[in-house]
CSV table of C-alpha atoms in Angstrom, one decimal:
chain,number,residue,atom,x,y,z
Q,179,MET,CA,20.0,23.0,2.7
Q,180,ALA,CA,20.4,23.9,-0.7
Q,181,GLN,CA,17.0,23.8,-3.1
Q,182,SER,CA,16.8,21.0,-5.6
Q,183,ARG,CA,17.7,21.6,-9.0
Q,184,MET,CA,14.3,19.9,-10.1
Q,185,ASP,CA,11.9,21.9,-8.1
Q,186,ARG,CA,10.5,24.0,-10.8
Q,187,SER,CA,10.8,21.4,-13.2
Q,188,ILE,CA,8.3,19.2,-11.3
Q,189,VAL,CA,6.0,21.8,-9.8
Q,190,ASP,CA,5.9,25.2,-9.2
Q,191,ASP,CA,6.4,25.2,-5.3
Q,192,ALA,CA,5.3,28.8,-4.9
Q,193,ALA,CA,2.0,28.0,-7.0
Q,194,MET,CA,1.5,25.2,-5.2
Q,195,ALA,CA,1.8,27.0,-1.7
Q,196,GLY,CA,-0.4,29.6,-2.9
Q,197,ALA,CA,-3.3,27.1,-3.6
Q,198,ILE,CA,-3.1,25.7,-0.4
Q,199,GLU,CA,-3.2,29.0,1.0
Q,200,ARG,CA,-6.2,29.9,-0.9
Q,201,TRP,CA,-8.1,26.6,-0.3
Q,202,ALA,CA,-7.1,26.9,3.6
Q,203,VAL,CA,-8.3,31.0,3.9
Q,204,ASP,CA,-11.4,30.4,5.6
Q,205,LEU,CA,-10.1,27.7,8.2
Q,206,PRO,CA,-11.0,28.3,11.6
Q,207,PRO,CA,-8.3,28.9,14.1
Q,208,GLY,CA,-9.1,25.2,15.8
Q,209,GLU,CA,-8.1,23.3,12.8
Q,210,GLU,CA,-5.1,21.7,14.2
Q,211,PRO,CA,-3.3,18.8,12.6
Q,212,ALA,CA,-4.5,16.3,14.9
Q,213,ARG,CA,-8.2,16.9,14.0
Q,214,PHE,CA,-7.3,14.7,11.1
Q,215,LEU,CA,-7.9,11.5,13.0
Q,216,ALA,CA,-11.1,12.8,14.8
Q,217,ALA,CA,-12.5,13.4,11.0
Q,218,LEU,CA,-11.5,9.7,9.9
Q,219,GLU,CA,-13.0,8.6,13.6
Q,220,GLY,CA,-15.9,10.8,12.8
Q,221,GLY,CA,-16.8,9.2,9.7
Q,222,ALA,CA,-16.1,5.7,10.7
Q,223,VAL,CA,-19.1,3.0,10.8
Q,224,PRO,CA,-20.3,2.5,14.3
Q,225,ASP,CA,-18.1,-0.6,16.2
Q,226,ALA,CA,-21.6,-2.5,16.4
Q,227,ALA,CA,-22.2,-2.9,12.6
Q,228,VAL,CA,-19.3,-5.1,12.2
Q,229,PRO,CA,-18.6,-8.5,14.1
Q,230,ALA,CA,-16.0,-8.9,16.5
Q,231,ARG,CA,-12.4,-10.6,15.6
Q,232,ALA,CA,-12.4,-14.1,16.3
Q,233,ALA,CA,-10.0,-15.0,18.9
Q,234,SER,CA,-8.4,-18.0,16.8
Q,235,ALA,CA,-9.2,-19.7,13.4
Q,236,PRO,CA,-7.8,-23.1,12.4
Q,237,PRO,CA,-5.4,-23.2,9.4
Q,238,PRO,CA,-6.5,-24.5,6.1
Q,239,ALA,CA,-7.3,-27.8,5.8
Q,240,ASP,CA,-4.8,-28.7,2.9
Q,241,LEU,CA,-1.9,-27.2,5.1
Q,242,GLU,CA,-2.2,-30.3,7.4
Q,243,ALA,CA,-1.9,-32.6,4.6
Q,244,ARG,CA,2.5,-32.5,4.3
Q,245,PRO,CA,5.1,-31.2,6.9
Q,246,VAL,CA,5.8,-27.6,7.1
Q,247,VAL,CA,9.9,-28.3,6.3
Q,248,ALA,CA,8.9,-30.3,3.1
Q,249,ARG,CA,6.7,-27.5,1.8
Q,250,LEU,CA,9.1,-25.1,3.0
Q,251,ASP,CA,12.0,-26.9,0.9
Q,252,GLU,CA,10.2,-26.5,-2.3
Q,253,MET,CA,9.5,-22.7,-1.8
Q,254,LEU,CA,13.1,-22.1,-1.1
Q,255,GLU,CA,14.1,-23.8,-4.1
Q,256,ARG,CA,11.5,-21.8,-6.2
Q,257,ILE,CA,13.0,-18.3,-4.7
Q,258,ALA,CA,16.7,-19.9,-5.5
Q,259,ARG,CA,15.5,-20.7,-9.2
Q,260,LEU,CA,13.3,-17.2,-9.8
Q,261,ASN,CA,14.9,-14.5,-8.0
Q,262,PRO,CA,18.2,-14.0,-9.9
Q,263,SER,CA,16.0,-12.7,-12.9
Q,264,LEU,CA,13.0,-11.6,-10.8
Q,265,HIS,CA,15.1,-9.8,-7.9
Q,266,ALA,CA,12.0,-10.0,-5.7
Q,267,PHE,CA,14.2,-10.9,-2.6
Q,268,ILE,CA,17.2,-8.7,-1.3
Q,269,THR,CA,17.5,-11.1,1.7
Q,270,VAL,CA,16.7,-14.8,1.9
Q,271,ASP,CA,16.4,-16.1,5.4
Q,272,ASP,CA,17.1,-19.7,4.5
Q,273,GLU,CA,18.7,-20.7,8.2
Q,274,GLY,CA,15.9,-19.0,9.8
Q,275,ALA,CA,13.2,-20.2,7.9
Q,276,ARG,CA,13.9,-23.7,8.3
Q,277,ARG,CA,14.4,-23.5,11.9
Q,278,ARG,CA,11.0,-21.8,12.1
Q,279,ALA,CA,9.4,-24.7,10.0
Q,280,GLY,CA,11.1,-27.5,12.3
Q,281,GLN,CA,9.2,-25.7,15.3
Q,282,LEU,CA,5.9,-25.5,13.5
Q,283,ASP,CA,5.9,-29.3,13.0
Q,284,ALA,CA,6.3,-30.0,16.4
Q,285,VAL,CA,3.4,-27.4,17.3
Q,286,PRO,CA,0.3,-30.0,18.3
Q,287,ARG,CA,-2.6,-29.4,15.8
Q,288,ARG,CA,-5.0,-27.8,18.3
Q,289,ARG,CA,-2.4,-25.3,19.0
Q,290,ARG,CA,-1.7,-24.1,15.4
Q,291,GLY,CA,-2.6,-20.9,14.3
Q,292,PRO,CA,-4.2,-19.3,11.3
Q,293,LEU,CA,-1.1,-19.1,9.1
Q,294,HIS,CA,0.5,-22.2,10.2
Q,295,GLY,CA,3.4,-23.0,8.0
Q,296,LEU,CA,2.3,-20.4,5.5
Q,297,PRO,CA,5.3,-18.5,3.8
Q,298,ILE,CA,5.5,-14.9,3.8
Q,299,ALA,CA,7.8,-12.0,3.3
Q,300,VAL,CA,8.3,-8.4,4.2
Q,301,LYS,CA,9.4,-5.1,2.4
Q,302,ASP,CA,13.1,-4.4,3.5
Q,303,LEU,CA,11.6,-1.4,5.8
Q,304,CYS,CA,10.7,-3.6,8.3
Q,305,HIS,CA,12.8,-4.3,11.1
Q,306,VAL,CA,13.6,-8.2,11.8
Q,307,PRO,CA,16.2,-8.6,14.6
Q,308,GLY,CA,19.3,-10.5,12.9
Q,309,LEU,CA,18.6,-9.5,9.3
Q,310,PRO,CA,19.7,-6.4,7.6
Q,311,THR,CA,17.1,-3.5,6.9
Q,312,THR,CA,18.7,-1.8,4.1
Q,313,CYS,CA,15.2,0.1,2.9
Q,314,GLY,CA,16.5,-0.4,-0.6
Q,315,THR,CA,19.7,1.5,0.3
Q,316,LYS,CA,23.4,0.0,-0.2
Q,317,ILE,CA,23.7,0.4,3.5
Q,318,PRO,CA,23.2,-2.9,5.3
Q,319,HIS,CA,21.6,-1.5,8.6
Q,320,TYR,CA,20.0,1.6,7.0
Q,321,PHE,CA,17.4,1.4,9.7
Q,322,THR,CA,17.1,-0.2,12.9
Q,323,ALA,CA,14.2,-0.5,15.9
Q,324,ALA,CA,13.9,-0.9,19.5
Q,325,ALA,CA,11.9,-4.0,18.4
Q,326,GLU,CA,10.8,-6.4,15.8
Q,327,CYS,CA,8.3,-4.4,13.3
Q,328,THR,CA,4.7,-5.3,15.1
Q,329,VAL,CA,3.1,-6.5,12.0
Q,330,VAL,CA,5.9,-9.2,11.5
Q,331,THR,CA,5.6,-10.0,15.2
Q,332,ARG,CA,1.9,-10.7,14.7
Q,333,LEU,CA,2.0,-12.6,11.5
Q,334,VAL,CA,4.6,-15.1,12.8
Q,335,ALA,CA,2.7,-15.3,16.1
Q,336,ALA,CA,0.0,-16.5,13.7
Q,337,GLY,CA,2.1,-19.3,12.3
Q,338,ALA,CA,3.7,-17.8,9.2
Q,339,ILE,CA,7.2,-18.3,8.4
Q,340,ASN,CA,9.2,-15.4,7.4
Q,341,LEU,CA,11.4,-16.2,4.4
Q,342,GLY,CA,13.2,-12.8,4.5
Q,343,LYS,CA,13.0,-8.9,3.2
Q,344,LEU,CA,11.6,-7.7,-0.3
Q,345,ASN,CA,13.3,-5.5,-2.6
Q,346,MET,CA,12.1,-1.8,-2.8
Q,347,VAL,CA,12.6,1.5,-4.5
Q,348,GLU,CA,15.5,3.1,-2.4
Q,349,LEU,CA,13.9,4.9,0.6
Q,350,ALA,CA,10.3,4.3,-0.9
Q,351,LEU,CA,10.6,7.1,-3.2
Q,352,GLY,CA,9.3,5.7,-6.6
Q,353,ALA,CA,6.4,4.0,-8.2
Q,354,PHE,CA,8.4,1.9,-10.9
Q,355,GLY,CA,10.0,-0.7,-8.9
Q,356,ASP,CA,14.0,0.5,-10.1
Q,357,ASN,CA,16.6,-0.3,-7.7
Q,358,GLU,CA,20.2,0.1,-9.0
Q,359,ASN,CA,21.6,-1.5,-5.7
Q,360,TYR,CA,19.7,-4.8,-5.9
Q,361,GLY,CA,18.6,-4.8,-9.4
Q,362,HIS,CA,15.2,-3.5,-10.6
Q,363,VAL,CA,12.2,-6.1,-9.8
Q,364,ASP,CA,10.9,-7.6,-13.1
Q,365,ASN,CA,7.3,-7.8,-13.6
Q,366,PRO,CA,6.4,-11.5,-13.5
Q,367,TRP,CA,3.6,-11.1,-16.0
Q,368,LYS,CA,6.0,-9.4,-18.7
Q,369,SER,CA,9.6,-9.3,-18.2
Q,370,GLY,CA,11.2,-5.9,-18.8
Q,371,HIS,CA,8.3,-4.3,-17.8
Q,372,SER,CA,7.7,-2.2,-14.1
Q,373,ALA,CA,6.4,-4.3,-11.1
Q,374,GLY,CA,5.3,-0.7,-9.6
Q,375,GLY,CA,6.9,0.9,-6.5
Q,376,SER,CA,7.6,1.2,-3.9
Q,377,SER,CA,6.7,-2.5,-2.5
Q,378,SER,CA,8.1,-4.0,-6.2
Q,379,GLY,CA,9.4,-6.9,-4.4
Q,380,SER,CA,6.4,-7.6,-2.4
Q,381,ALA,CA,4.0,-7.8,-5.5
Q,382,ALA,CA,6.3,-9.5,-7.4
Q,383,ALA,CA,7.0,-12.3,-4.6
Q,384,VAL,CA,3.3,-12.8,-4.4
Q,385,SER,CA,2.4,-12.6,-8.1
Q,386,ALA,CA,5.3,-15.4,-9.1
Q,387,GLY,CA,4.3,-17.5,-6.2
Q,388,LEU,CA,7.2,-17.1,-4.1
Q,389,VAL,CA,5.3,-16.5,-1.2
Q,390,PHE,CA,1.5,-16.8,0.3
Q,391,GLY,CA,1.4,-13.0,1.1
Q,392,ALA,CA,3.7,-10.2,1.9
Q,393,VAL,CA,3.8,-7.1,3.9
Q,394,GLY,CA,3.8,-3.6,1.8
Q,395,SER,CA,4.2,0.2,2.7
Q,396,ASP,CA,2.1,2.9,1.0
Q,397,THR,CA,2.8,6.5,1.4
Q,398,GLY,CA,1.4,7.7,-1.9
Q,399,GLY,CA,0.3,4.1,-3.7
Q,400,SER,CA,3.1,1.9,-2.7
Q,401,ILE,CA,1.0,-1.2,-2.2
Q,402,ARG,CA,-1.6,-0.5,-4.9
Q,403,LEU,CA,0.8,0.7,-7.7
Q,404,PRO,CA,2.7,-2.6,-7.4
Q,405,ALA,CA,-0.3,-4.7,-6.8
Q,406,ALA,CA,-1.9,-3.3,-10.2
Q,407,CYS,CA,1.2,-3.9,-12.0
Q,408,CYS,CA,1.6,-7.6,-11.0
Q,409,GLY,CA,-1.8,-8.3,-11.0
Q,410,ILE,CA,-2.5,-9.0,-7.0
Q,411,VAL,CA,-4.5,-7.7,-4.4
Q,412,GLY,CA,-3.1,-4.9,-2.4
Q,413,LEU,CA,-5.0,-3.3,0.7
Q,414,LYS,CA,-4.0,0.3,2.1
Q,415,PRO,CA,-5.9,0.1,5.3
Q,416,THR,CA,-7.4,3.1,7.3
Q,417,TYR,CA,-4.8,5.5,8.6
Q,418,GLY,CA,-4.2,4.0,12.1
Q,419,ARG,CA,-5.4,1.1,11.4
Q,420,VAL,CA,-2.3,-1.2,11.5
Q,421,SER,CA,0.6,-0.4,13.6
Q,422,ARG,CA,3.9,1.3,11.9
Q,423,ALA,CA,6.1,0.5,14.8
Q,424,GLY,CA,9.5,-1.0,13.7
Q,425,ALA,CA,9.0,0.1,9.9
Q,426,MET,CA,11.3,2.8,8.3
Q,427,PRO,CA,9.0,6.0,8.1
Q,428,LEU,CA,8.9,7.9,5.3
Q,429,SER,CA,6.0,10.4,6.2
Q,430,TRP,CA,4.6,10.0,9.6
Q,431,SER,CA,1.4,11.6,8.6
Q,432,LEU,CA,0.6,9.4,5.3
Q,433,ASP,CA,2.6,5.9,5.7
Q,434,HIS,CA,0.4,2.9,5.7
Q,435,LEU,CA,1.5,-0.9,6.3
Q,436,GLY,CA,-1.0,-3.4,4.5
Q,437,PRO,CA,-1.2,-7.1,3.0
Q,438,MET,CA,-0.5,-7.9,-0.5
Q,439,THR,CA,-2.0,-11.3,-1.6
Q,440,ARG,CA,-3.2,-13.0,-4.8
Q,441,THR,CA,-7.0,-13.3,-3.2
Q,442,VAL,CA,-9.1,-11.0,-1.1
Q,443,ARG,CA,-9.9,-13.4,1.3
Q,444,ASP,CA,-6.3,-14.1,2.1
Q,445,ALA,CA,-5.6,-10.4,2.5
Q,446,ALA,CA,-8.7,-10.2,4.7
Q,447,LEU,CA,-7.3,-13.1,6.6
Q,448,LEU,CA,-3.7,-11.3,7.0
Q,449,LEU,CA,-5.4,-8.0,7.9
Q,450,GLY,CA,-7.2,-9.3,10.6
Q,451,ILE,CA,-3.9,-10.5,12.3
Q,452,MET,CA,-2.0,-7.3,11.5
Q,453,ALA,CA,-4.6,-5.0,12.5
Q,454,GLY,CA,-5.2,-3.5,16.4
Q,455,HIS,CA,-3.8,-0.9,18.5
Q,456,ASP,CA,-0.1,-0.8,19.2
Q,457,PRO,CA,1.3,1.5,22.2
Q,458,ARG,CA,4.4,1.5,20.3
Q,459,ASP,CA,2.2,3.3,17.5
Q,460,PRO,CA,0.5,6.4,18.9
Q,461,THR,CA,-1.3,6.9,16.0
Q,462,SER,CA,-2.8,3.2,15.8
Q,463,SER,CA,-6.4,3.5,16.6
Q,464,HIS,CA,-8.0,1.8,19.4
Q,465,ARG,CA,-11.2,1.0,17.7
Q,466,PRO,CA,-11.8,-2.7,17.9
Q,467,VAL,CA,-10.7,-4.9,15.1
Q,468,PRO,CA,-13.5,-7.0,13.2
Q,469,ASP,CA,-13.7,-10.4,11.8
Q,470,TYR,CA,-13.0,-9.6,8.4
Q,471,LEU,CA,-13.9,-13.0,7.3
Q,472,ALA,CA,-17.3,-13.1,8.7
Q,473,GLY,CA,-19.6,-12.4,6.1
Q,474,ILE,CA,-17.4,-12.0,3.1
Q,475,GLU,CA,-19.2,-14.5,1.3
Q,476,SER,CA,-22.6,-12.5,2.0
Q,477,GLY,CA,-22.7,-11.0,-1.2
Q,478,ILE,CA,-23.3,-7.1,-2.5
Q,479,ALA,CA,-26.8,-7.2,-3.4
Q,480,GLY,CA,-28.4,-3.7,-2.0
Q,481,LEU,CA,-24.8,-1.9,-2.0
Q,482,ARG,CA,-24.5,1.5,-3.3
Q,483,ILE,CA,-21.3,2.1,-5.3
Q,484,GLY,CA,-20.5,5.1,-6.8
Q,485,ARG,CA,-18.3,5.7,-10.1
Q,486,PRO,CA,-16.7,9.2,-10.4
Q,487,GLU,CA,-18.2,11.2,-13.2
Q,488,ASN,CA,-15.7,14.6,-12.9
Q,489,HIS,CA,-12.6,13.2,-11.4
Q,490,TYR,CA,-10.5,10.1,-11.5
Q,491,VAL,CA,-11.3,9.6,-15.4
Q,492,GLU,CA,-8.9,11.9,-17.1
Q,493,GLY,CA,-6.3,10.6,-19.6
Q,494,LEU,CA,-7.3,7.0,-19.0
Q,495,ASP,CA,-5.8,4.2,-21.0
Q,496,ARG,CA,-8.4,2.8,-23.2
Q,497,ASP,CA,-7.8,-0.7,-22.2
Q,498,VAL,CA,-8.2,0.7,-18.6
Q,499,GLU,CA,-11.3,2.3,-19.0
Q,500,ILE,CA,-13.3,-0.6,-20.7
Q,501,ALA,CA,-11.8,-3.0,-17.7
Q,502,LEU,CA,-13.5,-0.5,-15.4
Q,503,ASP,CA,-16.8,-0.3,-17.4
Q,504,ARG,CA,-17.0,-4.1,-17.5
Q,505,ALA,CA,-16.0,-4.3,-13.7
Q,506,LEU,CA,-18.6,-2.1,-12.8
Q,507,ALA,CA,-21.2,-3.6,-15.0
Q,508,GLU,CA,-20.3,-7.0,-13.1
Q,509,LEU,CA,-20.9,-5.6,-10.0
Q,510,ALA,CA,-24.1,-4.2,-10.9
Q,511,ARG,CA,-25.2,-7.6,-12.3
Q,512,LEU,CA,-24.1,-9.2,-8.6
Q,513,GLY,CA,-27.0,-6.9,-7.3
Q,514,ALA,CA,-25.2,-3.6,-6.1
Q,515,THR,CA,-26.4,0.1,-7.2
Q,516,VAL,CA,-23.8,1.6,-9.6
Q,517,THR,CA,-24.4,5.1,-9.8
Q,518,ARG,CA,-22.4,7.8,-11.2
Q,519,LEU,CA,-21.5,10.9,-8.9
Q,520,ARG,CA,-19.5,14.0,-8.6
Q,521,VAL,CA,-16.7,13.8,-6.1
Q,522,PRO,CA,-14.6,16.6,-4.6
Q,523,ASP,CA,-11.7,17.9,-6.7
Q,524,PRO,CA,-8.4,15.8,-5.7
Q,525,GLN,CA,-5.9,18.2,-6.5
Q,526,PRO,CA,-6.3,20.4,-3.1
Q,527,ILE,CA,-5.6,17.1,-1.2
Q,528,THR,CA,-3.0,15.9,-3.5
Q,529,ASP,CA,-1.1,19.1,-3.0
Q,530,ALA,CA,-1.4,19.0,0.6
Q,531,THR,CA,0.2,15.7,0.7
Q,532,THR,CA,3.0,16.8,-1.4
Q,533,ILE,CA,4.0,19.4,1.0
Q,534,ILE,CA,3.5,17.0,3.8
Q,535,GLY,CA,5.4,14.2,2.3
Q,536,ARG,CA,8.4,16.2,1.2
Q,537,ALA,CA,8.7,18.3,4.3
Q,538,GLU,CA,8.5,15.2,6.5
Q,539,SER,CA,10.8,12.7,4.3
Q,540,LEU,CA,13.6,15.3,4.8
Q,541,VAL,CA,12.9,15.4,8.4
Q,542,LEU,CA,13.6,12.0,8.6
Q,543,HIS,CA,16.0,11.2,6.1
Q,544,GLY,CA,17.9,14.6,5.9
Q,545,ALA,CA,21.1,13.1,8.1
Q,546,ILE,CA,21.8,10.7,5.2
Q,547,LEU,CA,21.4,13.1,2.5
Q,548,ARG,CA,23.6,15.6,4.6
Q,549,ASP,CA,26.3,13.2,5.8
Q,550,ARG,CA,26.4,10.2,3.0
Q,551,PRO,CA,24.7,11.7,-0.5
Q,552,ASP,CA,27.1,9.4,-2.3
Q,553,ASP,CA,25.3,6.3,-0.9
Q,554,LEU,CA,22.1,7.2,-2.4
Q,555,GLN,CA,20.9,7.1,-5.7
Q,556,PRO,CA,20.6,10.6,-7.9
Q,557,PHE,CA,16.8,10.2,-8.0
Q,558,THR,CA,16.5,9.6,-4.4
Q,559,ARG,CA,18.9,12.6,-3.5
Q,560,GLU,CA,16.8,14.7,-5.6
Q,561,ARG,CA,13.4,13.7,-4.0
Q,562,LEU,CA,14.5,14.4,-0.5
Q,563,ALA,CA,16.3,17.8,-1.1
Q,564,MET,CA,12.8,19.0,-2.2
Q,565,GLY,CA,11.7,19.1,1.3
Q,566,GLY,CA,14.1,21.8,2.0
Q,567,SER,CA,12.3,24.4,-0.2
Q,568,ILE,CA,9.2,24.3,1.9
Q,569,PRO,CA,8.6,26.5,4.6
Q,570,ALA,CA,7.1,25.6,8.1
Q,571,TYR,CA,3.9,27.6,7.3
Q,572,ASP,CA,3.2,26.0,4.1
Q,573,TYR,CA,3.4,22.5,6.1
Q,574,LEU,CA,1.1,23.5,8.8
Q,575,GLN,CA,-1.3,24.8,6.7
Q,576,ALA,CA,-1.5,21.7,4.3
Q,577,CYS,CA,-1.8,19.9,7.4
Q,578,ARG,CA,-4.7,21.9,8.5
Q,579,LEU,CA,-6.2,21.7,5.1
Q,580,ARG,CA,-6.3,17.8,5.3
Q,581,ALA,CA,-8.5,17.7,8.2
Q,582,ARG,CA,-11.3,19.8,6.5
Q,583,LEU,CA,-11.0,18.2,3.1
Q,584,THR,CA,-11.5,14.9,4.9
Q,585,ARG,CA,-14.4,15.5,6.5
Q,586,GLU,CA,-15.7,17.3,3.2
Q,587,PHE,CA,-15.0,13.9,1.2
Q,588,LEU,CA,-16.8,11.9,3.6
Q,589,ARG,CA,-19.7,14.1,3.8
Q,590,GLU,CA,-20.1,14.5,-0.1
Q,591,VAL,CA,-19.2,11.4,-1.3
Q,592,PHE,CA,-20.5,8.5,1.3
Q,593,ALA,CA,-23.8,10.4,2.2
Q,594,GLU,CA,-24.7,9.0,-1.3
Q,595,VAL,CA,-22.9,5.6,-1.7
Q,596,ASP,CA,-21.5,3.0,0.3
Q,597,LEU,CA,-18.2,2.5,-1.7
Q,598,LEU,CA,-16.4,4.2,-4.6
Q,599,VAL,CA,-14.7,2.7,-7.5
Q,600,VAL,CA,-11.6,4.1,-9.2
Q,601,PRO,CA,-9.0,2.9,-11.6
Q,602,THR,CA,-5.8,2.1,-9.6
Q,603,THR,CA,-3.5,3.3,-12.4
Q,604,PRO,CA,-4.3,5.6,-15.7
Q,605,GLU,CA,-2.4,2.9,-17.7
Q,606,PRO,CA,-1.0,-0.6,-17.6
Q,607,ALA,CA,2.6,-1.1,-16.3
Q,608,PRO,CA,5.2,0.7,-18.7
Q,609,SER,CA,8.3,-0.8,-19.8
Q,610,LEU,CA,11.3,-0.1,-17.4
Q,611,ILE,CA,13.0,1.6,-20.3
Q,612,ALA,CA,10.1,4.3,-20.8
Q,613,ALA,CA,9.6,4.9,-17.2
Q,614,LEU,CA,13.1,5.4,-16.3
Q,615,ALA,CA,14.1,7.5,-19.6
Q,616,GLY,CA,15.5,10.9,-19.0
Q,617,GLY,CA,16.7,12.5,-15.6
Q,618,PRO,CA,15.3,12.6,-12.4
Q,619,GLY,CA,13.1,15.3,-13.2
Q,620,GLU,CA,11.6,13.6,-16.2
Q,621,ILE,CA,11.2,10.4,-14.1
Q,622,LEU,CA,9.3,12.4,-11.1
Q,623,GLN,CA,6.6,13.9,-13.4
Q,624,ARG,CA,6.2,10.4,-14.6
Q,625,SER,CA,5.7,8.8,-11.6
Q,626,MET,CA,3.3,11.6,-10.3
Q,627,ARG,CA,1.2,11.0,-13.3
Q,628,PHE,CA,1.1,7.2,-12.8
Q,629,ALA,CA,0.2,7.6,-9.2
Q,630,ARG,CA,-2.5,10.3,-9.4
Q,631,PHE,CA,-5.3,8.1,-8.7
Q,632,THR,CA,-3.8,6.7,-5.5
Q,633,ARG,CA,-1.9,9.6,-4.0
Q,634,PRO,CA,-5.1,11.5,-3.0
Q,635,PHE,CA,-6.3,8.6,-0.4
Q,636,ASN,CA,-3.1,8.4,1.5
Q,637,GLY,CA,-4.2,12.2,2.2
Q,638,LEU,CA,-7.5,11.1,3.0
Q,639,GLY,CA,-6.6,8.2,5.0
Q,640,LEU,CA,-9.3,5.8,3.7
Q,641,PRO,CA,-9.5,2.4,3.2
Q,642,VAL,CA,-8.7,1.2,-0.4
Q,643,LEU,CA,-8.3,-2.3,-2.0
Q,644,ALA,CA,-6.5,-2.7,-5.3
Q,645,LEU,CA,-7.5,-5.8,-7.2
Q,646,PRO,CA,-7.1,-7.3,-10.8
Q,647,CYS,CA,-9.8,-6.4,-13.2
Q,648,GLY,CA,-8.5,-7.7,-16.7
Q,649,PHE,CA,-5.8,-7.5,-19.2
Q,650,SER,CA,-4.5,-5.0,-21.6
Q,651,ARG,CA,-4.0,-5.7,-25.2
Q,652,GLU,CA,-0.6,-6.8,-24.5
Q,653,ASP,CA,-1.4,-9.0,-21.6
Q,654,LEU,CA,-0.8,-6.8,-18.6
Q,655,PRO,CA,-2.9,-6.8,-15.6
Q,656,LEU,CA,-5.2,-3.9,-15.3
Q,657,SER,CA,-6.6,-2.8,-11.5
Q,658,MET,CA,-9.6,-1.2,-10.0
Q,659,SER,CA,-9.7,0.4,-6.6
Q,660,ILE,CA,-12.4,0.0,-4.1
Q,661,VAL,CA,-12.6,3.0,-1.6
Q,662,GLY,CA,-14.8,2.8,1.6
Q,663,ARG,CA,-15.5,5.2,4.5
Q,664,PRO,CA,-12.9,5.0,7.6
Q,665,PHE,CA,-12.5,1.8,9.4
Q,666,ASP,CA,-14.8,-0.3,6.9
Q,667,GLU,CA,-12.7,-2.7,5.6
Q,668,THR,CA,-15.2,-5.2,6.1
Q,669,THR,CA,-17.4,-3.7,3.2
Q,670,VAL,CA,-14.6,-3.0,1.0
Q,671,LEU,CA,-13.1,-6.3,1.3
Q,672,ARG,CA,-16.7,-7.9,0.8
Q,673,ALA,CA,-17.1,-6.2,-2.4
Q,674,GLY,CA,-13.6,-7.2,-3.8
Q,675,TYR,CA,-14.5,-10.7,-2.8
Q,676,ALA,CA,-17.6,-11.0,-4.4
Q,677,TYR,CA,-16.1,-9.5,-7.6
Q,678,GLN,CA,-13.2,-11.5,-7.7
Q,679,GLN,CA,-15.2,-14.9,-7.2
Q,680,ALA,CA,-17.8,-14.2,-10.1
Q,681,THR,CA,-14.6,-13.3,-12.4
Q,682,GLN,CA,-11.5,-15.0,-13.7
Q,683,TRP,CA,-9.2,-12.4,-12.5
């Protein structure tokens, strides 16, 4: 496959591979890629330290007052009114949703699930039988799977109503929410500004009150960036915590599925239903799923929270810096011990994930690039083609290095603190005109800068909760990210909940 025209305008591939080689030079022969999963498991909190997941929980009391069908009709009317300008949905399944609502109204109260009647929607890379899965392309059935996406099945089994498929950046390859096929997703807080990417429709739908919650995917920040831009909560779980079966893969080593909601409590509720081992996804963890709502209100007194002083601070917009200072001060007021600390340089893991992601995305989507390139947007074509310049040697070295960098990060950071707090984005949501100016190379440079605080944690596989922490002078949402130990979403959510309860965000 021909090398992409924009390779050299983004990053010198030879220099990046050379850096990987230097960082990997002293790796012992046994550092195979599979050891990354072992590194995560080894750094996790003991199973006995977290409460077991409850078998069931009653739906919120306020949902019992009115029939599901009546509430659904109001939500579908709202979608019909707002979606033409918001472009959050690609497919609205009115008929299926109404049929499901009627079924739920007939369920006896004692048998109702924890999500009884709650409207959700899923990013349009999740396979749902009977609905097209475009993955943001102009091809109606770009992706199909042998069975429904596992997380969708679990949410619906808990009583949720899936209203349809949400807009996204084509093939999940972008940070700004643009899509020429179905319309650029608009920011509900400020029209004409980016909704973030690639789970742009998921974030906009939640922010605009079109759904209770949404499913997003995250390969380099695609849950957290839209959550930040749209002023909502987005959780990238630990790698392996949530099954990815039935969802279009972009990079099997870096992909995560997770919940996007308006509150931390809602994210905890959805995660508890989505998480758990799935035989269809061999990378999904066998670790027990805790009850993420148990103890969420117990506060953060005595919790050790770290604030990096040497990285994740470069080039911050002044509004972001002020909001982060205030958020950390509030966490300290709530009883946490906030300390500054030095953290490992994120550049090695970022370069490793760049190599891994580019190579794997070309393997997974090279056929359409070869056979139907005109069906893809120019930026997507260029992004996929970049994987053709990566030798197998560099890819395998990057995979080997990832395991070591993960162990080093866990040892150096979480020996000192329980959680790490970093900005989600270096600046507020840009205008779409500014974000999409220039050619594919310029847009990619801009998106990589915008995602520079999110991408390292896909490589490390750690749980990260993005949540609102204020507004810019232009009234755009700002966001912070809470990073935890592997499989310690419980503590991450507890800290996020305490902060959200104490603030107006």
